[in-house]
PDB file of C-alpha atoms in Angstrom:
ATOM      1  CA  LEU L 137      -0.054  -0.129  -0.068  1.00 84.00           C
ATOM      2  CA  LEU L 138       1.198   3.502  -1.427  1.00 85.00           C
ATOM      3  CA  ASN L 139       0.167   6.669   0.002  1.00 85.00           C
ATOM      4  CA  GLU L 140       1.587  10.495   0.523  1.00 85.00           C
ATOM      5  CA  TYR L 141       2.530   9.082   3.980  1.00 86.00           C
ATOM      6  CA  ALA L 142       4.372   6.272   3.430  1.00 89.00           C
ATOM      7  CA  LEU L 143       4.778   2.196   1.303  1.00 92.00           C
ATOM      8  CA  ALA L 144       3.857   0.007   4.062  1.00 91.00           C
ATOM      9  CA  GLU L 145       2.080  -3.551   3.548  1.00 88.00           C
ATOM     10  CA  ALA L 146      -1.605  -4.276   2.856  1.00 84.00           C
ATOM     11  CA  GLU L 147      -2.350  -6.519   5.299  1.00 83.00           C
ATOM     12  CA  GLY L 148      -1.576  -4.964   9.117  1.00 85.00           C
ATOM     13  CA  GLY L 149      -0.155  -1.319   7.653  1.00 86.00           C
ATOM     14  CA  LYS L 150       3.612  -2.272   9.380  1.00 91.00           C
ATOM     15  CA  VAL L 151       5.468   0.790   7.207  1.00 92.00           C
ATOM     16  CA  VAL L 152       7.968  -1.037   4.752  1.00 91.00           C
ATOM     17  CA  ALA L 153      10.007   2.329   3.712  1.00 91.00           C
ATOM     18  CA  ALA L 154       9.106   5.900   4.427  1.00 87.00           C
ATOM     19  CA  ALA L 155      12.429   7.807   5.156  1.00 88.00           C
ATOM     20  CA  SER L 156      12.517   9.465   2.131  1.00 91.00           C
ATOM     21  CA  GLU L 157      11.445   8.888  -2.122  1.00 91.00           C
ATOM     22  CA  LYS L 158      14.105   6.717  -2.721  1.00 92.00           C
ATOM     23  CA  ASP L 159      13.856   4.391  -0.218  1.00 94.00           C
ATOM     24  CA  ILE L 160      10.253   3.582  -1.228  1.00 92.00           C
ATOM     25  CA  PHE L 161      11.516   3.171  -4.782  1.00 92.00           C
ATOM     26  CA  ALA L 162      14.076   0.569  -3.026  1.00 93.00           C
ATOM     27  CA  ALA L 163      11.924  -1.172  -1.189  1.00 92.00           C
ATOM     28  CA  LEU L 164       9.325  -1.617  -4.149  1.00 91.00           C
ATOM     29  CA  GLY L 165      12.755  -3.171  -6.797  1.00 93.00           C
ATOM     30  CA  LEU L 166      12.566  -0.150  -8.792  1.00 95.00           C
ATOM     31  CA  ALA L 167      15.790   2.474  -9.887  1.00 96.00           C
ATOM     32  CA  PHE L 168      15.094   6.018  -8.941  1.00 95.00           C
ATOM     33  CA  VAL L 169      12.858   7.835 -11.204  1.00 96.00           C
ATOM     34  CA  PRO L 170      13.390  11.525 -11.000  1.00 95.00           C
ATOM     35  CA  ALA L 171       9.891  13.525 -10.196  1.00 95.00           C
ATOM     36  CA  PRO L 172      10.151  15.114 -13.363  1.00 97.00           C
ATOM     37  CA  MET L 173       9.942  12.118 -15.623  1.00 96.00           C
ATOM     38  CA  ARG L 174       6.978  10.687 -13.751  1.00 95.00           C
ATOM     39  CA  GLU L 175       4.445  11.322 -16.477  1.00 94.00           C
ATOM     40  CA  ASP L 176       3.911   7.357 -17.150  1.00 93.00           C
ATOM     41  CA  THR L 177       5.465   7.502 -20.942  1.00 92.00           C
ATOM     42  CA  GLY L 178       7.641   4.049 -19.843  1.00 94.00           C
ATOM     43  CA  GLU L 179       9.789   4.998 -17.080  1.00 96.00           C
ATOM     44  CA  VAL L 180       8.222   2.397 -14.063  1.00 94.00           C
ATOM     45  CA  GLU L 181       9.161  -0.308 -16.794  1.00 96.00           C
ATOM     46  CA  LEU L 182      12.519   1.246 -17.690  1.00 96.00           C
ATOM     47  CA  ALA L 183      12.666   1.847 -13.954  1.00 96.00           C
ATOM     48  CA  GLY L 184      12.535  -2.019 -13.032  1.00 95.00           C
ATOM     49  CA  LYS L 185      15.240  -2.899 -15.611  1.00 95.00           C
ATOM     50  CA  ASP L 186      17.438   0.085 -14.385  1.00 95.00           C
ATOM     51  CA  GLU L 187      17.108   0.821 -17.987  1.00 96.00           C
ATOM     52  CA  LEU L 188      16.337   4.196 -17.087  1.00 95.00           C
ATOM     53  CA  PRO L 189      18.407   7.240 -18.830  1.00 95.00           C
ATOM     54  CA  ARG L 190      21.624   8.864 -16.882  1.00 96.00           C
ATOM     55  CA  VAL L 191      19.898  12.527 -16.895  1.00 97.00           C
ATOM     56  CA  VAL L 192      21.430  15.528 -16.899  1.00 98.00           C
ATOM     57  CA  ASP L 193      21.719  17.434 -13.113  1.00 96.00           C
ATOM     58  CA  GLU L 194      22.578  20.900 -12.013  1.00 97.00           C
ATOM     59  CA  SER L 195      25.378  19.012 -10.222  1.00 97.00           C
ATOM     60  CA  HIS L 196      26.650  17.810 -13.995  1.00 98.00           C
ATOM     61  CA  LEU L 197      27.187  21.187 -15.531  1.00 98.00           C
ATOM     62  CA  LYS L 198      30.786  22.541 -15.411  1.00 98.00           C
ATOM     63  CA  GLY L 199      29.679  25.743 -17.051  1.00 98.00           C
ATOM     64  CA  ASP L 200      27.048  28.204 -18.789  1.00 98.00           C
ATOM     65  CA  LEU L 201      26.913  29.427 -22.397  1.00 97.00           C
ATOM     66  CA  GLY L 202      24.546  31.221 -23.208  1.00 96.00           C
ATOM     67  CA  VAL L 203      24.964  34.223 -20.084  1.00 95.00           C
ATOM     68  CA  CYS L 204      23.485  37.957 -21.280  1.00 92.00           C
ATOM     69  CA  VAL L 205      25.675  40.232 -19.874  1.00 86.00           C
ATOM     70  CA  SER L 206      26.353  43.112 -21.814  1.00 79.00           C
ATOM     71  CA  LEU L 207      30.095  44.048 -21.953  1.00 80.00           C
ATOM     72  CA  ALA L 208      29.327  47.545 -22.164  1.00 77.00           C
ATOM     73  CA  ALA L 209      31.678  50.037 -19.879  1.00 65.00           C
ATOM     74  CA  GLY L 210      29.055  50.685 -18.144  1.00 68.00           C
ATOM     75  CA  ALA L 211      27.902  47.195 -17.057  1.00 71.00           C
ATOM     76  CA  ALA L 212      31.515  46.191 -15.769  1.00 65.00           C
ATOM     77  CA  SER L 213      30.523  45.981 -11.774  1.00 72.00           C
ATOM     78  CA  GLY L 214      27.678  43.380 -12.946  1.00 87.00           C
ATOM     79  CA  LEU L 215      29.590  41.739 -15.291  1.00 89.00           C
ATOM     80  CA  ALA L 216      32.420  40.840 -12.034  1.00 90.00           C
ATOM     81  CA  GLN L 217      29.899  39.932 -10.036  1.00 93.00           C
ATOM     82  CA  VAL L 218      28.783  37.089 -12.711  1.00 94.00           C
ATOM     83  CA  LEU L 219      32.819  35.913 -12.933  1.00 94.00           C
ATOM     84  CA  ASP L 220      32.862  35.616  -9.431  1.00 94.00           C
ATOM     85  CA  ALA L 221      29.360  33.518  -9.034  1.00 96.00           C
ATOM     86  CA  ALA L 222      30.391  31.278 -12.157  1.00 96.00           C
ATOM     87  CA  ALA L 223      33.595  30.825 -10.277  1.00 95.00           C
ATOM     88  CA  ALA L 224      31.935  29.776  -6.861  1.00 96.00           C
ATOM     89  CA  ARG L 225      29.778  28.127  -8.718  1.00 96.00           C
ATOM     90  CA  GLY L 226      32.687  25.821  -9.504  1.00 96.00           C
ATOM     91  CA  TYR L 227      32.008  26.047 -13.915  1.00 97.00           C
ATOM     92  CA  ARG L 228      35.633  25.916 -15.821  1.00 96.00           C
ATOM     93  CA  TYR L 229      34.090  28.238 -18.275  1.00 96.00           C
ATOM     94  CA  LEU L 230      31.468  30.955 -19.251  1.00 96.00           C
ATOM     95  CA  ALA L 231      30.335  32.130 -22.752  1.00 95.00           C
ATOM     96  CA  LEU L 232      29.004  36.280 -23.117  1.00 92.00           C
ATOM     97  CA  ARG L 233      26.219  36.676 -25.292  1.00 92.00           C
ATOM     98  CA  GLU L 234      25.195  39.563 -27.112  1.00 89.00           C
ATOM     99  CA  ARG L 235      22.614  40.493 -29.868  1.00 87.00           C
ATOM    100  CA  ALA L 236      24.432  41.421 -33.194  1.00 86.00           C
ATOM    101  CA  SER L 237      21.096  43.547 -34.126  1.00 83.00           C
ATOM    102  CA  GLU L 238      21.573  45.179 -30.603  1.00 82.00           C
ATOM    103  CA  LEU L 239      25.542  46.423 -31.261  1.00 81.00           C
ATOM    104  CA  ALA L 240      24.555  47.934 -34.971  1.00 80.00           C
ATOM    105  CA  VAL L 241      22.171  49.784 -33.126  1.00 75.00           C
ATOM    106  CA  ALA L 242      23.628  51.070 -30.249  1.00 72.00           C
ATOM    107  CA  GLY L 243      26.973  51.506 -32.776  1.00 73.00           C
ATOM    108  CA  VAL L 244      28.873  49.236 -31.963  1.00 78.00           C
ATOM    109  CA  ASP L 245      31.699  48.865 -34.754  1.00 78.00           C
ATOM    110  CA  ARG L 246      34.923  45.996 -34.601  1.00 79.00           C
ATOM    111  CA  ALA L 247      37.059  48.498 -33.208  1.00 80.00           C
ATOM    112  CA  GLN L 248      34.632  48.668 -29.911  1.00 81.00           C
ATOM    113  CA  LEU L 249      34.010  45.219 -29.839  1.00 80.00           C
ATOM    114  CA  THR L 250      37.815  44.756 -29.836  1.00 80.00           C
ATOM    115  CA  THR L 251      37.568  47.095 -26.304  1.00 82.00           C
ATOM    116  CA  ARG L 252      35.354  45.305 -24.982  1.00 79.00           C
ATOM    117  CA  ARG L 253      36.829  42.179 -25.454  1.00 80.00           C
ATOM    118  CA  VAL L 254      39.711  43.231 -23.579  1.00 82.00           C
ATOM    119  CA  ARG L 255      37.830  44.921 -20.806  1.00 82.00           C
ATOM    120  CA  LEU L 256      36.770  41.545 -20.216  1.00 83.00           C
ATOM    121  CA  ALA L 257      39.715  39.838 -20.872  1.00 84.00           C
ATOM    122  CA  LYS L 258      41.000  42.406 -17.666  1.00 86.00           C
ATOM    123  CA  LEU L 259      38.307  41.008 -15.500  1.00 84.00           C
ATOM    124  CA  ALA L 260      39.055  37.461 -16.388  1.00 85.00           C
ATOM    125  CA  LYS L 261      42.394  38.036 -14.608  1.00 89.00           C
ATOM    126  CA  LYS L 262      41.015  37.554 -11.119  1.00 91.00           C
ATOM    127  CA  HIS L 263      39.391  34.036 -12.321  1.00 92.00           C
ATOM    128  CA  PRO L 264      42.669  32.308 -14.238  1.00 92.00           C
ATOM    129  CA  SER L 265      40.679  28.626 -13.558  1.00 91.00           C
ATOM    130  CA  LEU L 266      37.904  29.705 -15.790  1.00 94.00           C
ATOM    131  CA  HIS L 267      37.675  29.953 -19.531  1.00 93.00           C
ATOM    132  CA  LEU L 268      35.751  32.776 -21.198  1.00 92.00           C
ATOM    133  CA  PHE L 269      33.997  33.263 -24.528  1.00 90.00           C
ATOM    134  CA  TYR L 270      32.979  35.743 -26.536  1.00 89.00           C
ATOM    135  CA  ALA L 271      29.618  35.197 -27.912  1.00 91.00           C
ATOM    136  CA  CYS L 272      27.922  36.613 -30.904  1.00 91.00           C
ATOM    137  CA  GLU L 273      24.083  36.104 -31.594  1.00 93.00           C
ATOM    138  CA  LEU L 274      22.614  36.507 -34.788  1.00 94.00           C
ATOM    139  CA  ASP L 275      19.175  36.716 -35.726  1.00 95.00           C
ATOM    140  CA  ILE L 276      17.530  34.300 -37.802  1.00 96.00           C
ATOM    141  CA  GLY L 277      15.915  35.730 -40.606  1.00 95.00           C
ATOM    142  CA  ARG L 278      12.657  34.713 -43.004  1.00 94.00           C
ATOM    143  CA  THR L 279      14.056  33.005 -45.002  1.00 93.00           C
ATOM    144  CA  GLY L 280      17.115  31.826 -43.084  1.00 94.00           C
ATOM    145  CA  GLU L 281      19.419  34.666 -43.770  1.00 94.00           C
ATOM    146  CA  LEU L 282      21.529  35.524 -40.772  1.00 94.00           C
ATOM    147  CA  ASP L 283      21.111  39.138 -39.320  1.00 90.00           C
ATOM    148  CA  ASP L 284      25.055  40.500 -39.038  1.00 87.00           C
ATOM    149  CA  PRO L 285      25.183  43.765 -40.726  1.00 75.00           C
ATOM    150  CA  ALA L 286      28.360  45.156 -38.697  1.00 74.00           C
ATOM    151  CA  GLY L 287      29.940  41.650 -39.480  1.00 82.00           C
ATOM    152  CA  LEU L 288      30.436  41.660 -35.710  1.00 80.00           C
ATOM    153  CA  GLY L 289      29.961  37.816 -35.451  1.00 85.00           C
ATOM    154  CA  ALA L 290      33.211  37.193 -37.216  1.00 85.00           C
ATOM    155  CA  GLN L 291      34.950  38.600 -34.529  1.00 84.00           C
ATOM    156  CA  ALA L 292      33.416  35.740 -31.725  1.00 87.00           C
ATOM    157  CA  ALA L 293      34.332  33.357 -30.725  1.00 88.00           C
ATOM    158  CA  PHE L 294      31.254  31.496 -32.268  1.00 91.00           C
ATOM    159  CA  CYS L 295      27.715  32.415 -32.832  1.00 93.00           C
ATOM    160  CA  VAL L 296      25.002  31.052 -32.017  1.00 95.00           C
ATOM    161  CA  ALA L 297      21.723  31.657 -34.248  1.00 96.00           C
ATOM    162  CA  GLY L 298      17.437  32.275 -33.640  1.00 96.00           C
ATOM    163  CA  VAL L 299      13.934  33.173 -34.517  1.00 95.00           C
ATOM    164  CA  SER L 300      13.209  36.209 -33.088  1.00 93.00           C
ATOM    165  CA  SER L 301      10.623  37.914 -35.631  1.00 93.00           C
ATOM    166  CA  ASP L 302       8.016  36.591 -38.272  1.00 96.00           C
ATOM    167  CA  PHE L 303       6.514  33.629 -36.044  1.00 97.00           C
ATOM    168  CA  GLU L 304       3.537  33.743 -38.068  1.00 96.00           C
ATOM    169  CA  LEU L 305       5.275  31.529 -41.280  1.00 97.00           C
ATOM    170  CA  GLY L 306       4.049  27.902 -41.736  1.00 97.00           C
ATOM    171  CA  ALA L 307       5.865  25.164 -40.914  1.00 98.00           C
ATOM    172  CA  SER L 308       7.589  24.310 -44.152  1.00 98.00           C
ATOM    173  CA  ALA L 309       9.229  27.811 -44.277  1.00 98.00           C
ATOM    174  CA  GLN L 310      10.104  27.586 -40.747  1.00 98.00           C
ATOM    175  CA  THR L 311      11.573  24.220 -40.812  1.00 98.00           C
ATOM    176  CA  ASP L 312      13.471  25.306 -43.876  1.00 98.00           C
ATOM    177  CA  ARG L 313      14.753  28.612 -42.547  1.00 97.00           C
ATOM    178  CA  LEU L 314      15.832  26.950 -38.681  1.00 98.00           C
ATOM    179  CA  ILE L 315      17.815  23.686 -41.745  1.00 98.00           C
ATOM    180  CA  ALA L 316      19.402  27.114 -43.427  1.00 97.00           C
ATOM    181  CA  ALA L 317      20.868  28.416 -39.840  1.00 96.00           C
ATOM    182  CA  LEU L 318      22.312  25.400 -38.809  1.00 97.00           C
ATOM    183  CA  HIS L 319      23.962  24.843 -41.778  1.00 96.00           C
ATOM    184  CA  ASP L 320      25.764  28.142 -41.079  1.00 93.00           C
ATOM    185  CA  PRO L 321      29.464  26.914 -40.842  1.00 90.00           C
ATOM    186  CA  SER L 322      29.454  30.061 -38.396  1.00 89.00           C
ATOM    187  CA  VAL L 323      26.980  28.801 -36.042  1.00 94.00           C
ATOM    188  CA  ARG L 324      27.501  26.170 -33.219  1.00 95.00           C
ATOM    189  CA  ILE L 325      23.822  26.329 -31.009  1.00 96.00           C
ATOM    190  CA  LEU L 326      20.389  27.482 -32.033  1.00 98.00           C
ATOM    191  CA  VAL L 327      18.777  28.954 -29.427  1.00 97.00           C
ATOM    192  CA  HIS L 328      14.727  29.546 -28.665  1.00 95.00           C
ATOM    193  CA  ILE L 329      14.315  26.857 -31.601  1.00 97.00           C
ATOM    194  CA  SER L 330      10.660  27.670 -30.674  1.00 97.00           C
ATOM    195  CA  GLY L 331      10.496  30.863 -29.964  1.00 96.00           C
ATOM    196  CA  ARG L 332       7.653  30.651 -27.458  1.00 97.00           C
ATOM    197  CA  LEU L 333       7.031  32.601 -24.587  1.00 97.00           C
ATOM    198  CA  LEU L 334       5.295  30.811 -22.201  1.00 97.00           C
ATOM    199  CA  GLY L 335       2.059  32.132 -21.484  1.00 95.00           C
ATOM    200  CA  GLU L 336       2.568  35.228 -24.180  1.00 96.00           C
ATOM    201  CA  ARG L 337       3.511  33.642 -27.267  1.00 97.00           C
ATOM    202  CA  PRO L 338       3.131  30.258 -28.790  1.00 96.00           C
ATOM    203  CA  ALA L 339       5.733  28.404 -30.202  1.00 97.00           C
ATOM    204  CA  ILE L 340       6.409  27.907 -33.680  1.00 97.00           C
ATOM    205  CA  GLU L 341       5.154  24.726 -36.086  1.00 97.00           C
ATOM    206  CA  PHE L 342       8.400  23.014 -37.786  1.00 98.00           C
ATOM    207  CA  ASP L 343       9.456  19.621 -38.716  1.00 98.00           C
ATOM    208  CA  ALA L 344      10.806  18.167 -35.468  1.00 98.00           C
ATOM    209  CA  ASP L 345      12.745  15.458 -37.532  1.00 98.00           C
ATOM    210  CA  ALA L 346      13.755  17.802 -40.362  1.00 98.00           C
ATOM    211  CA  VAL L 347      15.691  19.430 -37.658  1.00 98.00           C
ATOM    212  CA  LEU L 348      17.228  17.061 -35.786  1.00 98.00           C
ATOM    213  CA  ARG L 349      18.552  15.497 -39.030  1.00 98.00           C
ATOM    214  CA  ALA L 350      20.025  18.776 -39.821  1.00 98.00           C
ATOM    215  CA  ALA L 351      20.989  19.154 -36.110  1.00 97.00           C
ATOM    216  CA  GLU L 352      22.867  15.891 -36.328  1.00 97.00           C
ATOM    217  CA  LYS L 353      24.762  16.129 -39.629  1.00 96.00           C
ATOM    218  CA  THR L 354      26.045  19.419 -38.710  1.00 94.00           C
ATOM    219  CA  ARG L 355      26.819  18.931 -34.877  1.00 93.00           C
ATOM    220  CA  THR L 356      25.123  22.088 -34.437  1.00 95.00           C
ATOM    221  CA  VAL L 357      24.219  22.197 -30.645  1.00 97.00           C
ATOM    222  CA  ILE L 358      20.106  23.034 -29.365  1.00 98.00           C
ATOM    223  CA  GLU L 359      20.331  25.465 -26.921  1.00 98.00           C
ATOM    224  CA  LEU L 360      17.391  24.485 -23.637  1.00 98.00           C
ATOM    225  CA  SER L 361      17.175  28.129 -22.142  1.00 98.00           C
ATOM    226  CA  SER L 362      16.217  28.392 -18.501  1.00 98.00           C
ATOM    227  CA  SER L 363      14.325  31.102 -18.389  1.00 96.00           C
ATOM    228  CA  LEU L 364      10.744  30.668 -16.934  1.00 96.00           C
ATOM    229  CA  MET L 365       9.746  32.641 -19.743  1.00 96.00           C
ATOM    230  CA  ARG L 366      10.953  30.232 -21.622  1.00 97.00           C
ATOM    231  CA  LEU L 367      11.625  26.839 -21.205  1.00 97.00           C
ATOM    232  CA  ASP L 368      12.621  26.000 -24.768  1.00 97.00           C
ATOM    233  CA  ALA L 369      13.271  23.635 -26.274  1.00 97.00           C
ATOM    234  CA  PRO L 370       9.941  22.059 -25.277  1.00 97.00           C
ATOM    235  CA  ALA L 371       9.896  18.646 -23.353  1.00 96.00           C
ATOM    236  CA  GLU L 372       8.493  16.918 -26.791  1.00 96.00           C
ATOM    237  CA  PHE L 373      11.072  18.212 -28.535  1.00 98.00           C
ATOM    238  CA  LEU L 374      13.559  16.858 -26.457  1.00 98.00           C
ATOM    239  CA  ARG L 375      11.922  13.023 -26.294  1.00 96.00           C
ATOM    240  CA  ARG L 376      12.424  12.978 -30.082  1.00 97.00           C
ATOM    241  CA  ALA L 377      15.782  14.242 -30.146  1.00 98.00           C
ATOM    242  CA  ARG L 378      16.509  10.908 -28.063  1.00 96.00           C
ATOM    243  CA  GLU L 379      15.998   9.532 -31.367  1.00 97.00           C
ATOM    244  CA  TYR L 380      19.234  11.208 -32.879  1.00 98.00           C
ATOM    245  CA  ASP L 381      22.721  11.671 -31.779  1.00 97.00           C
ATOM    246  CA  VAL L 382      21.890  15.496 -30.997  1.00 97.00           C
ATOM    247  CA  LEU L 383      23.965  17.619 -28.720  1.00 97.00           C
ATOM    248  CA  PHE L 384      22.374  20.504 -26.716  1.00 98.00           C
ATOM    249  CA  ALA L 385      23.382  22.813 -24.071  1.00 98.00           C
ATOM    250  CA  VAL L 386      21.388  23.861 -20.754  1.00 98.00           C
ATOM    251  CA  SER L 387      22.167  27.928 -20.851  1.00 98.00           C
ATOM    252  CA  SER L 388      20.494  30.247 -17.470  1.00 97.00           C
ATOM    253  CA  GLU L 389      20.604  33.026 -19.763  1.00 95.00           C
ATOM    254  CA  ALA L 390      21.865  35.102 -17.093  1.00 95.00           C
ATOM    255  CA  GLU L 391      21.552  39.051 -16.843  1.00 92.00           C
ATOM    256  CA  SER L 392      23.367  39.203 -13.768  1.00 93.00           C
ATOM    257  CA  ALA L 393      24.822  37.252 -11.148  1.00 94.00           C
ATOM    258  CA  ARG L 394      21.693  36.183  -9.570  1.00 94.00           C
ATOM    259  CA  ASP L 395      20.148  34.645 -12.934  1.00 96.00           C
ATOM    260  CA  LEU L 396      22.526  32.156 -12.991  1.00 97.00           C
ATOM    261  CA  GLY L 397      20.454  29.769 -10.743  1.00 97.00           C
ATOM    262  CA  ALA L 398      18.097  29.952 -13.300  1.00 97.00           C
ATOM    263  CA  VAL L 399      19.626  26.301 -14.303  1.00 98.00           C
ATOM    264  CA  ARG L 400      17.838  24.897 -11.532  1.00 97.00           C
ATOM    265  CA  TRP L 401      14.733  25.290 -13.483  1.00 98.00           C
ATOM    266  CA  GLY L 402      16.304  24.169 -17.239  1.00 98.00           C
ATOM    267  CA  THR L 403      17.805  20.730 -15.639  1.00 98.00           C
ATOM    268  CA  LEU L 404      14.500  20.120 -13.977  1.00 98.00           C
ATOM    269  CA  TYR L 405      12.754  20.718 -17.444  1.00 98.00           C
ATOM    270  CA  ALA L 406      15.595  18.551 -19.318  1.00 98.00           C
ATOM    271  CA  GLN L 407      14.481  15.853 -16.987  1.00 98.00           C
ATOM    272  CA  ARG L 408      11.195  15.668 -17.906  1.00 97.00           C
ATOM    273  CA  GLY L 409      12.157  15.530 -21.701  1.00 97.00           C
ATOM    274  CA  TRP L 410      14.860  12.557 -20.214  1.00 98.00           C
ATOM    275  CA  LEU L 411      17.797  14.652 -22.063  1.00 98.00           C
ATOM    276  CA  ASP L 412      21.004  12.767 -21.186  1.00 97.00           C
ATOM    277  CA  ALA L 413      23.241  14.262 -19.295  1.00 97.00           C
ATOM    278  CA  ASP L 414      26.687  13.274 -22.002  1.00 96.00           C
ATOM    279  CA  ARG L 415      24.259  14.959 -24.449  1.00 97.00           C
ATOM    280  CA  VAL L 416      24.874  17.925 -22.590  1.00 98.00           C
ATOM    281  CA  VAL L 417      28.067  20.046 -24.021  1.00 97.00           C
ATOM    282  CA  ASN L 418      28.256  22.239 -21.073  1.00 98.00           C
ATOM    283  CA  THR L 419      28.298  18.966 -18.852  1.00 98.00           C
ATOM    284  CA  TRP L 420      31.749  18.306 -20.257  1.00 97.00           C
ATOM    285  CA  PRO L 421      35.267  19.505 -19.009  1.00 96.00           C
ATOM    286  CA  ALA L 422      36.971  22.623 -20.449  1.00 94.00           C
ATOM    287  CA  ARG L 423      38.948  19.618 -23.474  1.00 93.00           C
ATOM    288  CA  ARG L 424      36.068  18.384 -24.886  1.00 94.00           C
ATOM    289  CA  LEU L 425      34.190  21.473 -24.917  1.00 93.00           C
ATOM    290  CA  LEU L 426      36.960  22.785 -26.833  1.00 90.00           C
ATOM    291  CA  ALA L 427      37.329  20.691 -29.198  1.00 90.00           C
ATOM    292  CA  TRP L 428      33.687  20.645 -30.263  1.00 88.00           C
ATOM    293  CA  LEU L 429      34.242  24.226 -30.356  1.00 85.00           C
ATOM    294  CA  ARG L 430      36.920  23.630 -33.649  1.00 82.00           C
ATOM    295  CA  GLU L 431      35.241  20.964 -34.631  1.00 78.00           C
ATOM    296  CA  ARG L 432      33.402  23.370 -37.440  1.00 63.00           C
ATOM    297  CA  GLN L 433      35.407  27.095 -37.508  1.00 53.00           C
ATOM    298  CA  PRO L 434      33.939  29.272 -40.181  1.00 47.00           C
TER     299      PRO L 434
END
């Protein structure tokens, strides 16, 4: 007999296990099933055979590839706090990301971008064990072209790309633009794959299998945003991805030091999608991550 208090014998009511959920699963002869996975989609059967996937957990993360803190001069103190917080979390690497379109509107050119990167390098000296990357986020245009009018993406360690407009396009057009971005050699991570904002904007429609095949072929990582406004890629997409050799990154999209902790929600959501830890690139040691980044340089 199992209820919210304990696992007990049906006759007599003797308590078999009650101290913790793990004790109850063990008493039932089952491997422990993380709470987000408990949706009656085959997890109990796999737990009985000890064949559950080793899903990602917050403790597995060795870095964050999606920190959205500006490198502008006025943001230096906030950036320093982010680096301190990342080091305190035991991170080995961090990618600081700025949108090319916003940089262009602000009038940032290549020379100014170099100045921002020098500023980052000076701050980084305080944390020599923390490998820092400068990443540029490019908007995916209506037909898959990448919006980088000032050519700032060429100055970044790597680029990410995401849909930020034309959400009304049909599934075929959305699929084509996502695949085009995946095949661009400058793009290492596809972000905000569904474009959704929870409670505000629905997800775009696209052919998940076609996009996953392209991601597998190009070895482009798909981001799982930990922002509670997004939690994107969707759990059903993560489940579908189990049929492909596709890589992911769980990113905080932090805009402050406190926001780094958002990966807690991202990893819990990843568990709902049965996302294996080894398929999440920011669980990898720095050496392995650097090797992946060098796989496809423009």
